[in-house]
Short mmCIF file of C-alpha atoms in Angstrom, two decimals:
data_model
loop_
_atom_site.label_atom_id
_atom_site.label_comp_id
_atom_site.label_asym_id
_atom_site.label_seq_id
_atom_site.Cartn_x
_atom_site.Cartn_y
_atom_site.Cartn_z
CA UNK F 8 -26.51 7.87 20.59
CA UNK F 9 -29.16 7.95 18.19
CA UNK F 10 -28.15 11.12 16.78
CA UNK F 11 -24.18 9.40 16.51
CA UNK F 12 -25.77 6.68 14.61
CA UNK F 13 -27.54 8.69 12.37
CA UNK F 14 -24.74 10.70 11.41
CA UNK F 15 -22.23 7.99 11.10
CA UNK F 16 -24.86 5.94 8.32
CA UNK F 17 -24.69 8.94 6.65
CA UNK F 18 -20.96 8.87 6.48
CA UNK F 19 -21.48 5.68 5.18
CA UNK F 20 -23.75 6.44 2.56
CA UNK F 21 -22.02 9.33 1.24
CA UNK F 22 -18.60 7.01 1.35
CA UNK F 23 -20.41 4.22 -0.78
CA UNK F 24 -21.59 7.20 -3.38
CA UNK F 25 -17.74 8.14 -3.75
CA UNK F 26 -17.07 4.28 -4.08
CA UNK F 27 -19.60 3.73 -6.76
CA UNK F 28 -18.08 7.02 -8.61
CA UNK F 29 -14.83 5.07 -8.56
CA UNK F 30 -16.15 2.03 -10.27
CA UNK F 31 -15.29 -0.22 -7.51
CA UNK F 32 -17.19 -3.33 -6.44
CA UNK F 33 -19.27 -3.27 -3.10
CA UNK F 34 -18.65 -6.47 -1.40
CA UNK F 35 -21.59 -8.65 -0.38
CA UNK F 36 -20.65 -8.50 3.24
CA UNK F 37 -20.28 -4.62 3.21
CA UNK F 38 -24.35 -4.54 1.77
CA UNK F 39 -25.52 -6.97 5.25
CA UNK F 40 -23.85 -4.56 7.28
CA UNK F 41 -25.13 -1.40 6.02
CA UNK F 42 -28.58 -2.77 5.72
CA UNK F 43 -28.06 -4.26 9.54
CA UNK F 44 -26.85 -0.89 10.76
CA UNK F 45 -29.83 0.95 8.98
CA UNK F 46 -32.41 -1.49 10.34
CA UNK F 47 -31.14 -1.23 13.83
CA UNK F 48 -31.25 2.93 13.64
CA UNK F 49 -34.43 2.49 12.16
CA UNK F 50 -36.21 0.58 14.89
CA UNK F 51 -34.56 2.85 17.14
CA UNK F 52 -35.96 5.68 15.66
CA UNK F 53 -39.65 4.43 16.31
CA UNK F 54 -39.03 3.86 20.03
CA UNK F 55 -37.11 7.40 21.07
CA UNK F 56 -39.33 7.60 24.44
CA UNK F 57 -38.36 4.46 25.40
CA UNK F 58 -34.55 5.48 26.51
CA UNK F 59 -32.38 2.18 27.16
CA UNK F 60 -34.25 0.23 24.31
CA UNK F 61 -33.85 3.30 21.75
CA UNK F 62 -29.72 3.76 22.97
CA UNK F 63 -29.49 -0.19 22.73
CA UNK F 64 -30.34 -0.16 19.29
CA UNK F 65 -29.14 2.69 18.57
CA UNK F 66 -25.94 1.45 19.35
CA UNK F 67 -26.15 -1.79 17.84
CA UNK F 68 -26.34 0.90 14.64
CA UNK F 69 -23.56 2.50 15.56
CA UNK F 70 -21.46 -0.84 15.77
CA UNK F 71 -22.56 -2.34 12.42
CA UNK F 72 -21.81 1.53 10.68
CA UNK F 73 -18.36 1.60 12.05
CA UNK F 74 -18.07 -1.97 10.86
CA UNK F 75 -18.80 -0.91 7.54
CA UNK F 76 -16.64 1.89 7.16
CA UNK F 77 -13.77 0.00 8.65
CA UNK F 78 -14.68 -2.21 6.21
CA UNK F 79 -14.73 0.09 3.26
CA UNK F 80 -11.80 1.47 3.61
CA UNK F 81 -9.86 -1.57 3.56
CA UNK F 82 -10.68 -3.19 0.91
CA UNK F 83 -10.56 0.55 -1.49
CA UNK F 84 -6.81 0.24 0.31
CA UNK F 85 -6.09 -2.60 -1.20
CA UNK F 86 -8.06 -2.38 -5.14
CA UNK F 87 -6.44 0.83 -5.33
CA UNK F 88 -2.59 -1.18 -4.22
CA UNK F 89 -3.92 -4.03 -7.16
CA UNK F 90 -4.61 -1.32 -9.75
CA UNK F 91 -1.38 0.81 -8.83
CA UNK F 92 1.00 -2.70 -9.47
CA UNK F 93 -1.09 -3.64 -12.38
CA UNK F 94 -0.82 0.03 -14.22
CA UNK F 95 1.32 2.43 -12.67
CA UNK F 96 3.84 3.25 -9.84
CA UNK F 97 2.93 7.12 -10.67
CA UNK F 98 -0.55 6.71 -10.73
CA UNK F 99 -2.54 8.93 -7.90
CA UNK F 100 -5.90 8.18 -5.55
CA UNK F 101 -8.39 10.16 -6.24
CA UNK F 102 -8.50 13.09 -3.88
CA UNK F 103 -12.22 12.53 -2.80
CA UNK F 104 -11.26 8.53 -1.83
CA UNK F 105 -7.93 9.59 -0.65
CA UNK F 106 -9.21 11.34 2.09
CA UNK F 107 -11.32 8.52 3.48
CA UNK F 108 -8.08 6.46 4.58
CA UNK F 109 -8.59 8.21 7.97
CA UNK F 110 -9.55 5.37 9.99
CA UNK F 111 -7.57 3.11 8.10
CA UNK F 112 -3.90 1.71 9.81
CA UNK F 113 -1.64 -0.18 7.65
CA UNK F 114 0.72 -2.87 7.80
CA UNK F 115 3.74 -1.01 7.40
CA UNK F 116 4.62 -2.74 4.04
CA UNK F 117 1.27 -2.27 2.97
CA UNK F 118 1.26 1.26 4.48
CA UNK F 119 3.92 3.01 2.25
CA UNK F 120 2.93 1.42 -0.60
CA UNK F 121 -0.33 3.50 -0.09
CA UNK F 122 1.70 6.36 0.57
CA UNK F 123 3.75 6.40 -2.68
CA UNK F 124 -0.35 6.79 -4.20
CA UNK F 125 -0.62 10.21 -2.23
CA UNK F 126 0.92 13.70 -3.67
CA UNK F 127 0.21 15.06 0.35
CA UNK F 128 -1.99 14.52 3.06
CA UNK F 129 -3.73 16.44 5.69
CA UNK F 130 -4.07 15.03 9.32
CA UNK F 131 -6.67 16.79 11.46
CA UNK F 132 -5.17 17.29 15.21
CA UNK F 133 -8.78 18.11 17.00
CA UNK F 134 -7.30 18.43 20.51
CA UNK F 135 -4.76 17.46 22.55
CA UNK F 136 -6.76 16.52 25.30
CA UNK F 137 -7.77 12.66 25.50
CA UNK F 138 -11.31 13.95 27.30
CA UNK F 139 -12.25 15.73 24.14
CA UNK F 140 -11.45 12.87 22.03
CA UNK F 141 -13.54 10.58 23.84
CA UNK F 142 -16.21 12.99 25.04
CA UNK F 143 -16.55 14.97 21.41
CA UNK F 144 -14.85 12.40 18.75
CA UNK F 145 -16.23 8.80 20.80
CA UNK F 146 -12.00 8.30 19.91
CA UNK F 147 -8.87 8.53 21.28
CA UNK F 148 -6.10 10.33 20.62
CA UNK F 149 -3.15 8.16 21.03
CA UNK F 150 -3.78 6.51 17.73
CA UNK F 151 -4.01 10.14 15.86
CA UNK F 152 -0.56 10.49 17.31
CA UNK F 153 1.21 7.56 16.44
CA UNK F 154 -0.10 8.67 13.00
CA UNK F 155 1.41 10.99 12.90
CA UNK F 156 4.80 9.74 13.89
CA UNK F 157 4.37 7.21 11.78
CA UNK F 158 4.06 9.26 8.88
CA UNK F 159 7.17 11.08 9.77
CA UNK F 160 9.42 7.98 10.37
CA UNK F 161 8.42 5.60 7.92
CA UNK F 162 7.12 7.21 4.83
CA UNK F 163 8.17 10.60 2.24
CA UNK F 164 4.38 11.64 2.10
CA UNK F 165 4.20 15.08 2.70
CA UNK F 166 1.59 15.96 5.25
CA UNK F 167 -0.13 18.91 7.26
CA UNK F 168 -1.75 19.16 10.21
CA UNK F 169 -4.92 20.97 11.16
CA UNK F 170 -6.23 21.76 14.47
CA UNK F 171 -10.20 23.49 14.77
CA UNK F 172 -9.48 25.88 17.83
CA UNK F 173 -13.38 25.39 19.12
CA UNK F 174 -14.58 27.66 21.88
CA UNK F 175 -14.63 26.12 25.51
CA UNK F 176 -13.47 22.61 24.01
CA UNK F 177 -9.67 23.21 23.34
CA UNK F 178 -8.86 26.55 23.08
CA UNK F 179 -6.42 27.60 26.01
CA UNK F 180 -3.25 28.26 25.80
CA UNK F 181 -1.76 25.34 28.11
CA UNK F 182 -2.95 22.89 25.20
CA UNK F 183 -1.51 25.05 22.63
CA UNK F 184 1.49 24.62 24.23
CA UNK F 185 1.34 21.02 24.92
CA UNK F 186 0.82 20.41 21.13
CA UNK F 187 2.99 22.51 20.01
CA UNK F 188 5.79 21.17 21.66
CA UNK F 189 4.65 17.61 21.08
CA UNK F 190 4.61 18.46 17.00
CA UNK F 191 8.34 20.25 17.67
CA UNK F 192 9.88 17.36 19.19
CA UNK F 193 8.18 14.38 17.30
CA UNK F 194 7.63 15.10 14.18
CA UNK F 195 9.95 17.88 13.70
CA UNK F 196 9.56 22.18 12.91
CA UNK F 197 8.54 22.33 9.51
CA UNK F 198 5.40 20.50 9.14
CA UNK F 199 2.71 23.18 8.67
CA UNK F 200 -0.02 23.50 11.24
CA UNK F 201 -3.44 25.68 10.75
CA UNK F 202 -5.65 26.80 13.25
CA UNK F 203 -8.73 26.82 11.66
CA UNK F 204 -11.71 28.91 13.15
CA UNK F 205 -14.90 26.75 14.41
CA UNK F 206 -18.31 27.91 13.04
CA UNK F 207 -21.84 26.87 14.88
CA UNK F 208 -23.15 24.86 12.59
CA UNK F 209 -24.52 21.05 12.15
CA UNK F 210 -24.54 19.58 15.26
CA UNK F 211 -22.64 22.32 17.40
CA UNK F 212 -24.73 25.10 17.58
CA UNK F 213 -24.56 25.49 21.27
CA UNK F 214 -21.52 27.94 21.41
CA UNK F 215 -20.29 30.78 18.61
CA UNK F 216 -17.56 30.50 16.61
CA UNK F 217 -13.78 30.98 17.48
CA UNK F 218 -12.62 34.52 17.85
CA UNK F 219 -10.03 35.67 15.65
CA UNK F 220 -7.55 36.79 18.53
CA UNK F 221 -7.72 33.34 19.97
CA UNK F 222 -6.46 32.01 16.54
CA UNK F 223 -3.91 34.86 16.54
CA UNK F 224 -2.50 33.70 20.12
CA UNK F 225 -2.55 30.16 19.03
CA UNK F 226 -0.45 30.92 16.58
CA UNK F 227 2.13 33.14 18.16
CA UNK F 228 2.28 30.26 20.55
CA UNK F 229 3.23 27.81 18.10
CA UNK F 230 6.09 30.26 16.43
CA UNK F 231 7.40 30.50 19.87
CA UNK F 232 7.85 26.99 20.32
CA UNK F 233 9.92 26.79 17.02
CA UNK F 234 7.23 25.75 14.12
CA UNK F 235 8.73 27.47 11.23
CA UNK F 236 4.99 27.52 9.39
CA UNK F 237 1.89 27.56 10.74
CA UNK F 238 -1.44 29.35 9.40
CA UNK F 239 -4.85 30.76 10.19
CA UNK F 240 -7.63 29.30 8.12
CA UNK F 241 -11.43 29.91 7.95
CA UNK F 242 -11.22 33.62 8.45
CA UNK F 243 -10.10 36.92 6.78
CA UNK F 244 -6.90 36.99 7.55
CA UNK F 245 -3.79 37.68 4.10
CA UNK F 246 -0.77 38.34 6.69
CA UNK F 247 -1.54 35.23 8.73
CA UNK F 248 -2.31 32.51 5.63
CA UNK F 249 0.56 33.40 4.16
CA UNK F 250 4.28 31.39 3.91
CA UNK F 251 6.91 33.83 5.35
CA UNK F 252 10.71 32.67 5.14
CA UNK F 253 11.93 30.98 8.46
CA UNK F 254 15.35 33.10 8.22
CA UNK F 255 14.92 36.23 6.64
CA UNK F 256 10.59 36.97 7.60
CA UNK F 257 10.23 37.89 3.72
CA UNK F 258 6.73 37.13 2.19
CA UNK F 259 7.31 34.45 -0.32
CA UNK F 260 3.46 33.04 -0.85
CA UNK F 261 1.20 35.57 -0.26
CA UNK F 262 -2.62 34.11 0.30
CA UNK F 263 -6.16 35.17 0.31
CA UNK F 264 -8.16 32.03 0.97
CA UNK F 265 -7.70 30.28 -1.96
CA UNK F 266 -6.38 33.56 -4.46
CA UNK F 267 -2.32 33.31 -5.01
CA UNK F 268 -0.86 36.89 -4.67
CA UNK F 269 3.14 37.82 -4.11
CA UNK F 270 5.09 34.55 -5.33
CA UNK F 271 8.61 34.55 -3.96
CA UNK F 272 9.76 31.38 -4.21
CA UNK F 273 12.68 30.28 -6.53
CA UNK F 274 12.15 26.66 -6.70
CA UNK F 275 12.31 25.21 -3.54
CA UNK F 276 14.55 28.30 -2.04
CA UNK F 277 13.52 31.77 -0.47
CA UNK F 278 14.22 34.22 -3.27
CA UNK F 279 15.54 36.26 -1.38
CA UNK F 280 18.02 34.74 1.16
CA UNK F 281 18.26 31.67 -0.67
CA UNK F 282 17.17 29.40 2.58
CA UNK F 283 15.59 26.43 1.83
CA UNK F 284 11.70 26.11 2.39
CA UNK F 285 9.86 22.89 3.16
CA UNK F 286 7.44 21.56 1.21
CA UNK F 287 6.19 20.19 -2.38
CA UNK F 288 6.50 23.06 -4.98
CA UNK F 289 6.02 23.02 -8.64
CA UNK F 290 7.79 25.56 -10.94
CA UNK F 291 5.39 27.59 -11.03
CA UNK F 292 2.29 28.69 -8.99
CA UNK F 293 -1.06 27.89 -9.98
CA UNK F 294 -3.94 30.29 -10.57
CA UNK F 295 -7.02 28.18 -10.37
CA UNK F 296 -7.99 30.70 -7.44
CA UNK F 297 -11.80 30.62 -6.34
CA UNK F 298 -13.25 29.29 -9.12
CA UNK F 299 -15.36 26.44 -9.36
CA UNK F 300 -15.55 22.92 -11.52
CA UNK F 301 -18.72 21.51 -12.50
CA UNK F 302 -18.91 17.52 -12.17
CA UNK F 303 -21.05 15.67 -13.96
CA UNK F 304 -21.62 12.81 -11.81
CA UNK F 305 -24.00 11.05 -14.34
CA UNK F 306 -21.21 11.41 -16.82
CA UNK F 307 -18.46 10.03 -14.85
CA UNK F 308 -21.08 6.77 -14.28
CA UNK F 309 -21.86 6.54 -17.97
CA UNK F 310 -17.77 6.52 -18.92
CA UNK F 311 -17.09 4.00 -15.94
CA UNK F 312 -19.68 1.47 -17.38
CA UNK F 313 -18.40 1.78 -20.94
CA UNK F 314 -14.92 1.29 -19.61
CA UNK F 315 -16.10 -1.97 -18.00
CA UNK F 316 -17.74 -3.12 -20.74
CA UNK F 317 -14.96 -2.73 -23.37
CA UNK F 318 -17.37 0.10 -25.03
CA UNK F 319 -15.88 3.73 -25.79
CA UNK F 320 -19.45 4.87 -26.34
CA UNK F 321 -21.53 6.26 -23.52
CA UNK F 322 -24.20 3.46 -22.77
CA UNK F 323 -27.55 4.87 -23.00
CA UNK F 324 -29.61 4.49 -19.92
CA UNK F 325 -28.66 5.15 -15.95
CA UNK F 326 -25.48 3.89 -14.72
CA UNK F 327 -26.15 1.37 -11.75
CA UNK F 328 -23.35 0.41 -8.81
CA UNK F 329 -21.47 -3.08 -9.29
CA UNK F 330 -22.11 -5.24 -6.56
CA UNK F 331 -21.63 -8.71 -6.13
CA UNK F 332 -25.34 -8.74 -4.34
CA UNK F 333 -28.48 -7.18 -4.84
CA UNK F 334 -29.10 -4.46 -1.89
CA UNK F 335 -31.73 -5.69 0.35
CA UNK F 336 -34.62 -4.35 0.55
CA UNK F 337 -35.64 -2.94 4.07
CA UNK F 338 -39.44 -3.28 4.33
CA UNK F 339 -40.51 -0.67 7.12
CA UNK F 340 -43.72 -0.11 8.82
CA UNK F 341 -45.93 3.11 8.75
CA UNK F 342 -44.41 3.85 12.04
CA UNK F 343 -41.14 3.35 11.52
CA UNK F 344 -41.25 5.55 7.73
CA UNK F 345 -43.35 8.14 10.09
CA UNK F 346 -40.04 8.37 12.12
CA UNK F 347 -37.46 8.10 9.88
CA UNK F 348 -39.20 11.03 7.86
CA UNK F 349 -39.49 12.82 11.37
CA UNK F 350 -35.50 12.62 11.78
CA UNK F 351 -35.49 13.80 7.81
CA UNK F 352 -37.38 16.72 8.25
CA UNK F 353 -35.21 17.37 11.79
CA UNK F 354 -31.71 17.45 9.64
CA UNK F 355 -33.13 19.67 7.05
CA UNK F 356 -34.68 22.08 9.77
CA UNK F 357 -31.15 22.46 11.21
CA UNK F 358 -29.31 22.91 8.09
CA UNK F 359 -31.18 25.94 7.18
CA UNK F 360 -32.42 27.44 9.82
#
């Protein structure tokens, strides 16, 4: 529990950095429960040998983090839905905020209004089993699915899904099935699905990572049910990332993890047979490939505050997040720092060892 905790502040934290990127306001009520949440993990932290006090608190933590993020979320829905009607129908979320919606459900007026902010959107699938969910995600999987449905029925977003095959957790071929023939019927053959391959890292270290043939065989499944695209991801793998037409089998977007090859396409038609392939395509494709794109976060903070202020000039001095409340500030004892760096030095061990 106190590992959960610890991982879902950081969530948090991380969510809050993205937030202050944005130039959005933190609301007073978001600050108590992040500094509630961080107090309660942090007296848990001191008192790991004593078990039912330590997963008490720990879970008190756990409560007041999920609070926040629920939180969050919500109220970035809804700016972003002010600043869209105030500027522009056309206007898109940032990617990087975009993706935090996850635990967010809509109204469903207020819903597809968020929707018409999206180009596309990717909904992970982890399993198919409600015991995973629960035992792996601490969720369910009911609500994933009526996501997805929802999605399908009630809005024009484009979206993908994406299912992490992970060794001895949801990788046989009865739950392949099952989802693949839950995808056919509900939300219809051509949404893409990917496989992607698990590695052992972060917390899940206790098993290797998937084999390729098991990603193969999930996919050959999922053709035989009647998806029209679905994909390999996180492995070496050109014949199996790429878009084939449904009718004909010809290559028409040949892929190398993120490296365009063969382009076959002729609009939104095979170029060949002249079937019609889902999906959002512009006129041409775009070569950006593996390279990468400095940010300047510092920069971004300097613009946002001249923005706010009415001055085009970049304000001299560090950028500081808006709030309508000064953070607390959590006052800790030697014992409790003495932990907290403990569980510090614990992450970093694990990340690169």
């Amino acid at each position: 529990m106190l590992e959960l905790a610890r991982g879902k502040i950081s969530t948090l934290k991380d969510q809050l950095s993205v937030w202050q990127i944005a130039g959005l306001n933190i609301p007073a009520e978001l600050i108590r429960l992040h500094d509630e949440a961080f107090t309660a993990f942090a007296q848990a932290a001191v008192i790991q040998d004593q078990l039912e006090e330590c997963s008490e608190l720990a879970g008190v933590a756990l409560q007041k983090a999920h609070a926040a993020a629920e939180m969050l979320v919500q109220i970035y829905a809804r700016q972003r839905l002010t600043i869209l009607h105030q500027r522009s129908q056309s206007m898109k979320l940032p990617v990087s905020l975009g993706c935090n919606l996850g635990e967010f459900i809509p109204n469903a007026s207020e819903g597809k209004q968020i929707c018409q902010a999206f180009d596309a959107a990717n909904i992970d699938l982890k399993a198919f089993t409600e015991e995973f969910y629960y035992r792996i995600t601490l969720s369910h999987l009911q609500p994933v699915l009526e996501t997805l449905k929802w999605l399908k029925q009630e809005t024009d977003v484009w979206f993908e899904i994406t299912n992490l095959v992970i060794p001895q957790a949801n990788d046989n071929d009865s739950e392949f099935q099952q989802m693949c023939d839950w995808i056919l019927k509900e939300v219809g053959p051509d949404v893409p699905l990917h496989f992607s391959a698990f590695h052992p890292d972060f917390r899940m270290r206790d098993r290797g990572g998937t084999p390729p043939e098991t990603l193969v065989r999930a996919r050959e499944i999922a053709l035989a049910a009647g998806l029209k695209y679905v994909y390999t991801g996180n492995v070496n793998d050109v014949a199996r990332q790429s878009t084939y037409c449904p009718h004909c089998q010809q290559t028409l977007i040949e892929r190398n993890w993120y490296q365009l090859g063969k382009y076959a396409l002729r609009g939104h038609r095979c170029g060949y047979c002249d079937t019609e392939i889902a999906g959002h395509f512009s006129d041409k494709p775009g070569d950006w490939g593996q390279k990468r794109l400095p940010v300047d976060i510092q920069a971004i903070l300097k613009k946002n505050a001249a923005s706010q202020s009415g001055n085009t000039e970049p304000q001299k001095g560090p950028s500081t997040m808006q709030t309508n409340q000064s953070p607390q500030i959590i006052e800790l004892s030697s014992d409790q720092e003495q932990a907290l760096l403990q569980q510090a030095a614990a992450v970093v061990a694990g990340t690169v060892t």
